[in-house]
């Protein structure tokens, strides 16, 4: 028992302190090849989570000397190893940042991790090449994004917008658009982003359409009416592209609601989308406008189904009655696909001619309604469809005469 007591009370042997004199000697007397091997060992040692902090503290001065070694190959090896191991101790990082441009930039781009505070420090103290490298990082910090937008340096803005991994908040996207809306390259890069808020895209469409109307008016087109019509068509097509890009029903409904508030959810936009094969845009919009369940309206796309539900939805939708016959023609043409035509993201290529074919074959629309539908199709269809629609109208008129 006595011996047991003494064993329990005996202090554990401490780990012998690290003797770094051998490292100092290797650094002082060894050549570049020795220093390269030393860099491998010390970076791995410092990066190892099991290394006690007091031993890291003993090794850091040696590592910093290697990072500032007169031989470029040694400095380059230290930077590459630090990047690979995710070693981002501030003093070491700043030593690498002070090195030659290519070594510093490569470290910024390849570092496995680079905390936000260090990114921000490099952004504020580095030259353009180093700052641009920070903006290209896949984990670019939110504070960096905010500061880049606030500072407004064009090369950094472009680097940031080209970074698909950068998460651009809606507030910063709006700020960028307002500040850079006269710069075509910046706006083009901004519009390519998948996280660009819907309202920015729509605002850009509206501004572009307004500018187009001004240019057309100044160019003294044949008539102001033609200028307005052309600009309206381009604006509608741009809005169609936004709606067609909706990834799911939630995104599409958000877009429809926003367009409705802006007074842009028109029959022209919806029918352009539908006649381009995006029938889901029309069905979803019509159901929302009529306060009707989408599934109920989609059922009208099934072969043999009554058009009564579609007519009821049109009556409640507030869409111009001039558009009703073409909407019904779209429903008839989509019956080849059935209710799956109402699935968001689904597109039926070559759909415009199919609408004309459905109009020609149906008995549920009068000749007057068919002519009305075909006339509208000449405005909202593609070039081939417009030509076919014009011939269809002439054929109906000849038979009616």
mmCIF file of C-alpha atoms in Angstrom, residues 8-393:
data_model
loop_
_atom_site.group_PDB
_atom_site.id
_atom_site.type_symbol
_atom_site.label_atom_id
_atom_site.label_comp_id
_atom_site.label_asym_id
_atom_site.label_seq_id
_atom_site.Cartn_x
_atom_site.Cartn_y
_atom_site.Cartn_z
ATOM 1 C CA UNK A 8 0.230 7.391 -7.443
ATOM 2 C CA UNK A 9 1.676 10.575 -6.093
ATOM 3 C CA UNK A 10 4.748 10.557 -8.325
ATOM 4 C CA UNK A 11 4.674 13.272 -11.011
ATOM 5 C CA UNK A 12 4.722 12.131 -14.632
ATOM 6 C CA UNK A 13 7.928 12.669 -16.520
ATOM 7 C CA UNK A 14 7.734 15.770 -18.636
ATOM 8 C CA UNK A 15 8.360 15.603 -22.369
ATOM 9 C CA UNK A 16 11.933 16.795 -22.950
ATOM 10 C CA UNK A 17 12.052 20.285 -24.470
ATOM 11 C CA UNK A 18 12.590 20.459 -28.203
ATOM 12 C CA UNK A 19 16.194 21.137 -29.134
ATOM 13 C CA UNK A 20 16.064 23.389 -32.185
ATOM 14 C CA UNK A 21 19.801 23.978 -32.331
ATOM 15 C CA UNK A 22 20.105 21.294 -34.977
ATOM 16 C CA UNK A 23 17.646 23.247 -37.140
ATOM 17 C CA UNK A 24 19.610 26.445 -36.624
ATOM 18 C CA UNK A 25 22.808 24.650 -37.578
ATOM 19 C CA UNK A 26 21.232 23.151 -40.729
ATOM 20 C CA UNK A 27 19.938 26.567 -41.717
ATOM 21 C CA UNK A 28 23.303 28.230 -41.144
ATOM 22 C CA UNK A 29 25.620 25.667 -42.709
ATOM 23 C CA UNK A 30 23.454 23.667 -45.091
ATOM 24 C CA UNK A 31 22.926 24.390 -48.746
ATOM 25 C CA UNK A 32 19.642 24.847 -50.589
ATOM 26 C CA UNK A 33 19.004 21.091 -50.746
ATOM 27 C CA UNK A 34 19.299 20.807 -46.950
ATOM 28 C CA UNK A 35 16.979 23.774 -46.458
ATOM 29 C CA UNK A 36 14.439 22.253 -48.829
ATOM 30 C CA UNK A 37 14.302 19.076 -46.711
ATOM 31 C CA UNK A 38 14.192 21.151 -43.558
ATOM 32 C CA UNK A 39 11.206 23.107 -44.922
ATOM 33 C CA UNK A 40 9.362 19.858 -45.595
ATOM 34 C CA UNK A 41 9.904 18.691 -42.007
ATOM 35 C CA UNK A 42 9.148 21.951 -40.237
ATOM 36 C CA UNK A 43 5.984 22.835 -42.147
ATOM 37 C CA UNK A 44 4.607 19.368 -41.503
ATOM 38 C CA UNK A 45 5.626 19.627 -37.850
ATOM 39 C CA UNK A 46 3.924 23.002 -37.298
ATOM 40 C CA UNK A 47 0.815 21.976 -39.252
ATOM 41 C CA UNK A 48 0.395 18.756 -37.221
ATOM 42 C CA UNK A 49 -2.447 19.228 -34.711
ATOM 43 C CA UNK A 50 -0.632 16.969 -32.228
ATOM 44 C CA UNK A 51 2.369 19.330 -31.991
ATOM 45 C CA UNK A 52 2.310 21.221 -28.658
ATOM 46 C CA UNK A 53 2.069 24.982 -28.961
ATOM 47 C CA UNK A 54 5.314 25.572 -27.054
ATOM 48 C CA UNK A 55 7.179 23.476 -29.619
ATOM 49 C CA UNK A 56 5.541 25.325 -32.480
ATOM 50 C CA UNK A 57 6.764 28.570 -30.901
ATOM 51 C CA UNK A 58 10.344 27.237 -30.911
ATOM 52 C CA UNK A 59 10.156 26.244 -34.580
ATOM 53 C CA UNK A 60 8.413 29.351 -35.978
ATOM 54 C CA UNK A 61 11.527 31.550 -36.099
ATOM 55 C CA UNK A 62 13.337 28.864 -38.144
ATOM 56 C CA UNK A 63 10.398 28.574 -40.489
ATOM 57 C CA UNK A 64 10.269 32.348 -40.973
ATOM 58 C CA UNK A 65 13.960 32.367 -41.832
ATOM 59 C CA UNK A 66 13.306 29.684 -44.449
ATOM 60 C CA UNK A 67 10.427 31.781 -45.848
ATOM 61 C CA UNK A 68 12.922 34.640 -46.249
ATOM 62 C CA UNK A 69 15.822 32.489 -47.469
ATOM 63 C CA UNK A 70 18.106 33.990 -50.118
ATOM 64 C CA UNK A 71 17.456 31.024 -52.423
ATOM 65 C CA UNK A 72 14.206 31.462 -54.347
ATOM 66 C CA UNK A 73 13.628 27.708 -54.553
ATOM 67 C CA UNK A 74 13.563 27.473 -50.754
ATOM 68 C CA UNK A 75 11.118 30.353 -50.378
ATOM 69 C CA UNK A 76 8.951 28.877 -53.115
ATOM 70 C CA UNK A 77 8.951 25.461 -51.422
ATOM 71 C CA UNK A 78 7.932 26.974 -48.070
ATOM 72 C CA UNK A 79 5.052 28.867 -49.713
ATOM 73 C CA UNK A 80 3.874 25.781 -51.612
ATOM 74 C CA UNK A 81 4.013 23.565 -48.513
ATOM 75 C CA UNK A 82 2.215 26.162 -46.380
ATOM 76 C CA UNK A 83 -0.524 26.402 -49.023
ATOM 77 C CA UNK A 84 -0.918 22.633 -49.221
ATOM 78 C CA UNK A 85 -0.984 22.100 -45.441
ATOM 79 C CA UNK A 86 -3.292 25.048 -44.813
ATOM 80 C CA UNK A 87 -0.664 26.728 -42.652
ATOM 81 C CA UNK A 88 -1.800 30.332 -42.365
ATOM 82 C CA UNK A 89 0.013 31.788 -39.378
ATOM 83 C CA UNK A 90 0.001 35.575 -39.909
ATOM 84 C CA UNK A 91 3.774 36.198 -39.740
ATOM 85 C CA UNK A 92 4.449 33.405 -42.222
ATOM 86 C CA UNK A 93 1.691 34.588 -44.578
ATOM 87 C CA UNK A 94 2.963 38.169 -44.531
ATOM 88 C CA UNK A 95 6.484 36.951 -45.308
ATOM 89 C CA UNK A 96 5.146 35.052 -48.310
ATOM 90 C CA UNK A 97 3.111 38.100 -49.359
ATOM 91 C CA UNK A 98 6.274 40.174 -49.377
ATOM 92 C CA UNK A 99 7.984 37.715 -51.736
ATOM 93 C CA UNK A 100 8.037 37.873 -55.523
ATOM 94 C CA UNK A 101 4.671 38.390 -57.202
ATOM 95 C CA UNK A 102 4.255 34.917 -58.690
ATOM 96 C CA UNK A 103 5.069 33.169 -55.396
ATOM 97 C CA UNK A 104 2.668 35.351 -53.433
ATOM 98 C CA UNK A 105 -0.185 35.110 -55.951
ATOM 99 C CA UNK A 106 0.177 31.336 -56.272
ATOM 100 C CA UNK A 107 -0.004 30.997 -52.490
ATOM 101 C CA UNK A 108 -3.179 33.106 -52.315
ATOM 102 C CA UNK A 109 -4.820 31.070 -55.064
ATOM 103 C CA UNK A 110 -3.741 27.633 -53.805
ATOM 104 C CA UNK A 111 -3.827 27.977 -50.006
ATOM 105 C CA UNK A 112 -6.103 25.248 -48.681
ATOM 106 C CA UNK A 113 -7.574 27.782 -46.297
ATOM 107 C CA UNK A 114 -7.142 31.500 -45.799
ATOM 108 C CA UNK A 115 -9.150 33.076 -42.954
ATOM 109 C CA UNK A 116 -11.289 36.113 -43.689
ATOM 110 C CA UNK A 117 -9.128 38.465 -41.623
ATOM 111 C CA UNK A 118 -6.031 37.518 -43.617
ATOM 112 C CA UNK A 119 -7.932 37.871 -46.895
ATOM 113 C CA UNK A 120 -9.023 41.330 -45.824
ATOM 114 C CA UNK A 121 -5.471 42.277 -44.788
ATOM 115 C CA UNK A 122 -4.111 41.213 -48.186
ATOM 116 C CA UNK A 123 -6.909 43.115 -49.929
ATOM 117 C CA UNK A 124 -6.022 46.290 -48.070
ATOM 118 C CA UNK A 125 -2.228 46.052 -48.216
ATOM 119 C CA UNK A 126 -1.499 44.105 -51.399
ATOM 120 C CA UNK A 127 -1.055 45.277 -54.960
ATOM 121 C CA UNK A 128 -3.672 44.688 -57.669
ATOM 122 C CA UNK A 129 -2.405 41.187 -58.539
ATOM 123 C CA UNK A 130 -2.602 39.995 -54.931
ATOM 124 C CA UNK A 131 -6.000 41.634 -54.399
ATOM 125 C CA UNK A 132 -7.336 40.057 -57.574
ATOM 126 C CA UNK A 133 -6.093 36.642 -56.408
ATOM 127 C CA UNK A 134 -8.064 37.056 -53.174
ATOM 128 C CA UNK A 135 -11.206 37.815 -55.203
ATOM 129 C CA UNK A 136 -10.722 34.588 -57.173
ATOM 130 C CA UNK A 137 -10.590 32.338 -54.107
ATOM 131 C CA UNK A 138 -13.463 29.823 -53.860
ATOM 132 C CA UNK A 139 -13.890 30.762 -50.178
ATOM 133 C CA UNK A 140 -13.652 34.516 -50.677
ATOM 134 C CA UNK A 141 -14.838 36.088 -47.426
ATOM 135 C CA UNK A 142 -18.098 38.080 -47.195
ATOM 136 C CA UNK A 143 -16.152 41.057 -45.781
ATOM 137 C CA UNK A 144 -13.912 40.993 -48.855
ATOM 138 C CA UNK A 145 -16.935 41.033 -51.160
ATOM 139 C CA UNK A 146 -18.406 43.967 -49.295
ATOM 140 C CA UNK A 147 -15.166 45.957 -49.331
ATOM 141 C CA UNK A 148 -14.526 45.277 -53.032
ATOM 142 C CA UNK A 149 -17.994 46.546 -53.913
ATOM 143 C CA UNK A 150 -17.586 49.601 -51.679
ATOM 144 C CA UNK A 151 -14.132 50.485 -53.050
ATOM 145 C CA UNK A 152 -15.312 50.061 -56.622
ATOM 146 C CA UNK A 153 -12.028 49.034 -58.265
ATOM 147 C CA UNK A 154 -13.080 47.785 -61.691
ATOM 148 C CA UNK A 155 -10.497 44.944 -62.107
ATOM 149 C CA UNK A 156 -11.458 43.562 -58.698
ATOM 150 C CA UNK A 157 -15.171 43.868 -59.472
ATOM 151 C CA UNK A 158 -14.687 41.848 -62.673
ATOM 152 C CA UNK A 159 -12.588 39.212 -60.872
ATOM 153 C CA UNK A 160 -15.221 38.906 -58.182
ATOM 154 C CA UNK A 161 -18.111 38.583 -60.644
ATOM 155 C CA UNK A 162 -16.228 35.899 -62.583
ATOM 156 C CA UNK A 163 -15.864 33.845 -59.373
ATOM 157 C CA UNK A 164 -18.783 31.402 -59.506
ATOM 158 C CA UNK A 165 -18.123 30.307 -55.911
ATOM 159 C CA UNK A 166 -18.472 33.812 -54.497
ATOM 160 C CA UNK A 167 -21.850 34.255 -52.824
ATOM 161 C CA UNK A 168 -23.076 37.694 -53.858
ATOM 162 C CA UNK A 169 -25.780 39.041 -51.503
ATOM 163 C CA UNK A 170 -28.794 40.665 -53.164
ATOM 164 C CA UNK A 171 -27.996 44.047 -51.580
ATOM 165 C CA UNK A 172 -24.487 44.081 -53.072
ATOM 166 C CA UNK A 173 -25.796 42.938 -56.467
ATOM 167 C CA UNK A 174 -28.243 45.852 -56.514
ATOM 168 C CA UNK A 175 -25.485 48.244 -55.428
ATOM 169 C CA UNK A 176 -23.223 46.993 -58.229
ATOM 170 C CA UNK A 177 -25.935 47.385 -60.840
ATOM 171 C CA UNK A 178 -26.796 50.937 -59.820
ATOM 172 C CA UNK A 179 -23.157 52.018 -59.736
ATOM 173 C CA UNK A 180 -21.952 50.238 -62.888
ATOM 174 C CA UNK A 181 -25.037 50.260 -65.114
ATOM 175 C CA UNK A 182 -23.188 52.334 -67.731
ATOM 176 C CA UNK A 183 -20.301 49.846 -67.945
ATOM 177 C CA UNK A 184 -21.230 47.146 -70.463
ATOM 178 C CA UNK A 185 -18.517 44.685 -69.423
ATOM 179 C CA UNK A 186 -19.360 44.830 -65.720
ATOM 180 C CA UNK A 187 -23.102 44.548 -66.382
ATOM 181 C CA UNK A 188 -22.545 41.622 -68.762
ATOM 182 C CA UNK A 189 -20.524 39.835 -66.060
ATOM 183 C CA UNK A 190 -23.204 40.639 -63.475
ATOM 184 C CA UNK A 191 -26.012 39.289 -65.677
ATOM 185 C CA UNK A 192 -24.156 35.989 -66.132
ATOM 186 C CA UNK A 193 -24.388 35.251 -62.413
ATOM 187 C CA UNK A 194 -26.961 32.650 -61.419
ATOM 188 C CA UNK A 195 -27.461 34.285 -58.003
ATOM 189 C CA UNK A 196 -28.417 37.670 -59.451
ATOM 190 C CA UNK A 197 -31.689 38.827 -57.854
ATOM 191 C CA UNK A 198 -34.732 38.712 -60.107
ATOM 192 C CA UNK A 199 -35.520 42.389 -59.612
ATOM 193 C CA UNK A 200 -32.080 43.359 -60.955
ATOM 194 C CA UNK A 201 -32.598 41.298 -64.118
ATOM 195 C CA UNK A 202 -36.025 42.806 -64.696
ATOM 196 C CA UNK A 203 -34.783 46.333 -63.955
ATOM 197 C CA UNK A 204 -32.062 45.801 -66.556
ATOM 198 C CA UNK A 205 -34.637 44.651 -69.114
ATOM 199 C CA UNK A 206 -36.767 47.740 -68.457
ATOM 200 C CA UNK A 207 -33.803 50.143 -68.676
ATOM 201 C CA UNK A 208 -32.504 48.488 -71.852
ATOM 202 C CA UNK A 209 -35.949 48.634 -73.459
ATOM 203 C CA UNK A 210 -36.283 52.305 -72.545
ATOM 204 C CA UNK A 211 -32.899 53.105 -74.070
ATOM 205 C CA UNK A 212 -33.825 51.159 -77.187
ATOM 206 C CA UNK A 213 -36.997 53.184 -77.615
ATOM 207 C CA UNK A 214 -34.980 56.394 -77.335
ATOM 208 C CA UNK A 215 -32.425 55.232 -79.912
ATOM 209 C CA UNK A 216 -35.139 54.141 -82.314
ATOM 210 C CA UNK A 217 -36.941 57.435 -81.961
ATOM 211 C CA UNK A 218 -33.730 59.384 -82.623
ATOM 212 C CA UNK A 219 -32.931 57.180 -85.637
ATOM 213 C CA UNK A 220 -36.173 58.380 -87.199
ATOM 214 C CA UNK A 221 -37.724 55.015 -87.877
ATOM 215 C CA UNK A 222 -40.651 54.806 -90.257
ATOM 216 C CA UNK A 223 -42.978 55.581 -87.400
ATOM 217 C CA UNK A 224 -42.934 55.915 -83.652
ATOM 218 C CA UNK A 225 -45.441 53.063 -83.453
ATOM 219 C CA UNK A 226 -43.019 50.665 -85.133
ATOM 220 C CA UNK A 227 -40.262 51.726 -82.765
ATOM 221 C CA UNK A 228 -42.440 51.106 -79.728
ATOM 222 C CA UNK A 229 -43.589 47.748 -81.101
ATOM 223 C CA UNK A 230 -40.019 46.566 -81.762
ATOM 224 C CA UNK A 231 -38.806 47.673 -78.342
ATOM 225 C CA UNK A 232 -41.797 46.051 -76.647
ATOM 226 C CA UNK A 233 -41.109 42.794 -78.457
ATOM 227 C CA UNK A 234 -37.486 42.790 -77.333
ATOM 228 C CA UNK A 235 -38.479 43.573 -73.760
ATOM 229 C CA UNK A 236 -41.075 40.798 -73.743
ATOM 230 C CA UNK A 237 -38.546 38.288 -75.104
ATOM 231 C CA UNK A 238 -36.018 39.248 -72.431
ATOM 232 C CA UNK A 239 -38.663 38.692 -69.745
ATOM 233 C CA UNK A 240 -39.541 35.339 -71.325
ATOM 234 C CA UNK A 241 -35.899 34.297 -70.991
ATOM 235 C CA UNK A 242 -36.002 35.129 -67.281
ATOM 236 C CA UNK A 243 -39.179 33.100 -66.737
ATOM 237 C CA UNK A 244 -37.906 30.172 -68.816
ATOM 238 C CA UNK A 245 -34.748 29.981 -66.681
ATOM 239 C CA UNK A 246 -36.709 29.360 -63.463
ATOM 240 C CA UNK A 247 -35.273 26.239 -61.846
ATOM 241 C CA UNK A 248 -38.442 25.180 -60.045
ATOM 242 C CA UNK A 249 -42.029 26.169 -59.349
ATOM 243 C CA UNK A 250 -41.064 28.361 -56.375
ATOM 244 C CA UNK A 251 -38.663 30.434 -58.480
ATOM 245 C CA UNK A 252 -41.186 30.731 -61.284
ATOM 246 C CA UNK A 253 -43.925 31.900 -58.914
ATOM 247 C CA UNK A 254 -41.573 34.477 -57.390
ATOM 248 C CA UNK A 255 -40.836 35.778 -60.879
ATOM 249 C CA UNK A 256 -44.510 35.883 -61.848
ATOM 250 C CA UNK A 257 -45.484 37.766 -58.696
ATOM 251 C CA UNK A 258 -42.684 40.290 -59.176
ATOM 252 C CA UNK A 259 -43.606 40.884 -62.826
ATOM 253 C CA UNK A 260 -47.227 41.279 -61.847
ATOM 254 C CA UNK A 261 -46.340 43.998 -59.323
ATOM 255 C CA UNK A 262 -44.355 45.791 -62.033
ATOM 256 C CA UNK A 263 -47.234 45.553 -64.477
ATOM 257 C CA UNK A 264 -45.121 43.363 -66.781
ATOM 258 C CA UNK A 265 -47.064 40.099 -66.554
ATOM 259 C CA UNK A 266 -48.820 40.617 -69.869
ATOM 260 C CA UNK A 267 -50.445 38.252 -72.337
ATOM 261 C CA UNK A 268 -47.627 39.067 -74.774
ATOM 262 C CA UNK A 269 -44.965 37.783 -72.355
ATOM 263 C CA UNK A 270 -46.916 34.655 -71.430
ATOM 264 C CA UNK A 271 -47.784 33.746 -75.007
ATOM 265 C CA UNK A 272 -44.246 34.333 -76.225
ATOM 266 C CA UNK A 273 -43.075 31.889 -73.574
ATOM 267 C CA UNK A 274 -45.787 29.343 -74.381
ATOM 268 C CA UNK A 275 -45.294 29.490 -78.156
ATOM 269 C CA UNK A 276 -41.567 28.964 -77.621
ATOM 270 C CA UNK A 277 -42.478 25.673 -75.944
ATOM 271 C CA UNK A 278 -42.507 26.818 -72.305
ATOM 272 C CA UNK A 279 -46.152 25.959 -71.714
ATOM 273 C CA UNK A 280 -45.574 25.677 -67.967
ATOM 274 C CA UNK A 281 -45.011 29.454 -67.788
ATOM 275 C CA UNK A 282 -48.478 30.087 -69.231
ATOM 276 C CA UNK A 283 -50.218 27.419 -67.144
ATOM 277 C CA UNK A 284 -48.598 28.474 -63.874
ATOM 278 C CA UNK A 285 -49.277 32.169 -64.555
ATOM 279 C CA UNK A 286 -52.859 31.585 -65.588
ATOM 280 C CA UNK A 287 -53.532 29.491 -62.481
ATOM 281 C CA UNK A 288 -51.989 32.175 -60.267
ATOM 282 C CA UNK A 289 -53.907 35.025 -61.910
ATOM 283 C CA UNK A 290 -57.188 33.100 -61.684
ATOM 284 C CA UNK A 291 -56.515 31.972 -58.092
ATOM 285 C CA UNK A 292 -56.860 28.393 -59.268
ATOM 286 C CA UNK A 293 -54.859 25.270 -58.414
ATOM 287 C CA UNK A 294 -52.254 24.520 -61.054
ATOM 288 C CA UNK A 295 -53.121 20.811 -61.079
ATOM 289 C CA UNK A 296 -56.711 21.622 -61.989
ATOM 290 C CA UNK A 297 -55.637 23.745 -64.942
ATOM 291 C CA UNK A 298 -52.966 21.231 -66.001
ATOM 292 C CA UNK A 299 -55.693 18.588 -66.242
ATOM 293 C CA UNK A 300 -57.128 20.578 -69.166
ATOM 294 C CA UNK A 301 -54.012 19.578 -71.123
ATOM 295 C CA UNK A 302 -55.016 15.921 -71.138
ATOM 296 C CA UNK A 303 -56.369 14.599 -74.472
ATOM 297 C CA UNK A 304 -60.151 14.813 -74.625
ATOM 298 C CA UNK A 305 -60.454 17.131 -71.610
ATOM 299 C CA UNK A 306 -62.893 20.019 -71.733
ATOM 300 C CA UNK A 307 -61.589 23.536 -72.284
ATOM 301 C CA UNK A 308 -64.165 24.806 -69.810
ATOM 302 C CA UNK A 309 -61.629 25.081 -66.984
ATOM 303 C CA UNK A 310 -59.220 26.989 -69.239
ATOM 304 C CA UNK A 311 -61.991 29.351 -70.344
ATOM 305 C CA UNK A 312 -62.997 29.928 -66.713
ATOM 306 C CA UNK A 313 -59.393 30.680 -65.760
ATOM 307 C CA UNK A 314 -59.084 33.156 -68.635
ATOM 308 C CA UNK A 315 -62.271 34.915 -67.562
ATOM 309 C CA UNK A 316 -60.841 35.400 -64.042
ATOM 310 C CA UNK A 317 -57.252 36.162 -65.091
ATOM 311 C CA UNK A 318 -57.683 39.718 -66.299
ATOM 312 C CA UNK A 319 -55.756 38.950 -69.497
ATOM 313 C CA UNK A 320 -56.980 40.733 -72.623
ATOM 314 C CA UNK A 321 -59.843 38.903 -74.349
ATOM 315 C CA UNK A 322 -57.902 39.305 -77.590
ATOM 316 C CA UNK A 323 -55.429 36.762 -76.235
ATOM 317 C CA UNK A 324 -57.983 34.113 -75.195
ATOM 318 C CA UNK A 325 -58.213 32.229 -78.524
ATOM 319 C CA UNK A 326 -54.433 31.780 -78.765
ATOM 320 C CA UNK A 327 -54.235 30.615 -75.140
ATOM 321 C CA UNK A 328 -56.847 27.967 -75.951
ATOM 322 C CA UNK A 329 -54.871 27.028 -79.055
ATOM 323 C CA UNK A 330 -51.792 26.496 -76.853
ATOM 324 C CA UNK A 331 -53.801 24.190 -74.579
ATOM 325 C CA UNK A 332 -55.008 22.178 -77.570
ATOM 326 C CA UNK A 333 -51.500 21.870 -79.017
ATOM 327 C CA UNK A 334 -49.990 20.811 -75.681
ATOM 328 C CA UNK A 335 -52.328 17.827 -75.423
ATOM 329 C CA UNK A 336 -49.807 15.671 -77.256
ATOM 330 C CA UNK A 337 -47.703 15.856 -74.101
ATOM 331 C CA UNK A 338 -50.565 15.818 -71.599
ATOM 332 C CA UNK A 339 -50.363 17.391 -68.157
ATOM 333 C CA UNK A 340 -46.562 16.906 -68.034
ATOM 334 C CA UNK A 341 -46.373 19.922 -70.369
ATOM 335 C CA UNK A 342 -47.130 22.017 -67.277
ATOM 336 C CA UNK A 343 -43.963 20.865 -65.489
ATOM 337 C CA UNK A 344 -41.587 23.759 -64.804
ATOM 338 C CA UNK A 345 -38.419 23.518 -66.872
ATOM 339 C CA UNK A 346 -40.002 21.415 -69.598
ATOM 340 C CA UNK A 347 -39.688 22.803 -73.115
ATOM 341 C CA UNK A 348 -41.301 21.521 -76.300
ATOM 342 C CA UNK A 349 -39.215 22.512 -79.337
ATOM 343 C CA UNK A 350 -40.966 23.553 -82.553
ATOM 344 C CA UNK A 351 -44.139 24.304 -80.643
ATOM 345 C CA UNK A 352 -45.364 27.313 -82.658
ATOM 346 C CA UNK A 353 -46.254 25.288 -85.792
ATOM 347 C CA UNK A 354 -48.008 22.752 -83.550
ATOM 348 C CA UNK A 355 -50.246 25.527 -82.241
ATOM 349 C CA UNK A 356 -51.219 26.436 -85.812
ATOM 350 C CA UNK A 357 -51.910 22.788 -86.559
ATOM 351 C CA UNK A 358 -54.142 22.550 -83.486
ATOM 352 C CA UNK A 359 -56.015 25.690 -84.537
ATOM 353 C CA UNK A 360 -56.584 24.254 -87.998
ATOM 354 C CA UNK A 361 -57.879 20.904 -86.697
ATOM 355 C CA UNK A 362 -60.169 22.065 -83.894
ATOM 356 C CA UNK A 363 -63.906 22.666 -84.048
ATOM 357 C CA UNK A 364 -64.152 24.270 -80.602
ATOM 358 C CA UNK A 365 -62.980 27.647 -81.907
ATOM 359 C CA UNK A 366 -64.827 29.740 -84.456
ATOM 360 C CA UNK A 367 -63.199 30.996 -87.659
ATOM 361 C CA UNK A 368 -63.068 34.468 -86.134
ATOM 362 C CA UNK A 369 -61.279 33.131 -83.042
ATOM 363 C CA UNK A 370 -58.835 31.211 -85.216
ATOM 364 C CA UNK A 371 -58.000 34.332 -87.221
ATOM 365 C CA UNK A 372 -57.627 36.292 -83.986
ATOM 366 C CA UNK A 373 -55.266 33.623 -82.588
ATOM 367 C CA UNK A 374 -53.195 33.429 -85.776
ATOM 368 C CA UNK A 375 -52.872 37.215 -85.974
ATOM 369 C CA UNK A 376 -51.493 37.318 -82.441
ATOM 370 C CA UNK A 377 -49.207 34.398 -83.247
ATOM 371 C CA UNK A 378 -47.643 36.549 -85.966
ATOM 372 C CA UNK A 379 -46.464 38.890 -83.215
ATOM 373 C CA UNK A 380 -45.332 36.454 -80.513
ATOM 374 C CA UNK A 381 -44.076 33.490 -82.539
ATOM 375 C CA UNK A 382 -40.636 32.893 -84.002
ATOM 376 C CA UNK A 383 -39.847 33.758 -87.609
ATOM 377 C CA UNK A 384 -41.003 30.415 -89.042
ATOM 378 C CA UNK A 385 -44.210 30.490 -87.028
ATOM 379 C CA UNK A 386 -44.964 34.063 -88.082
ATOM 380 C CA UNK A 387 -44.716 33.134 -91.767
ATOM 381 C CA UNK A 388 -46.924 30.089 -91.306
ATOM 382 C CA UNK A 389 -49.447 32.113 -89.294
ATOM 383 C CA UNK A 390 -49.694 34.731 -92.058
ATOM 384 C CA UNK A 391 -50.433 32.025 -94.633
ATOM 385 C CA UNK A 392 -52.964 30.435 -92.293
ATOM 386 C CA UNK A 393 -54.846 33.724 -91.933
#
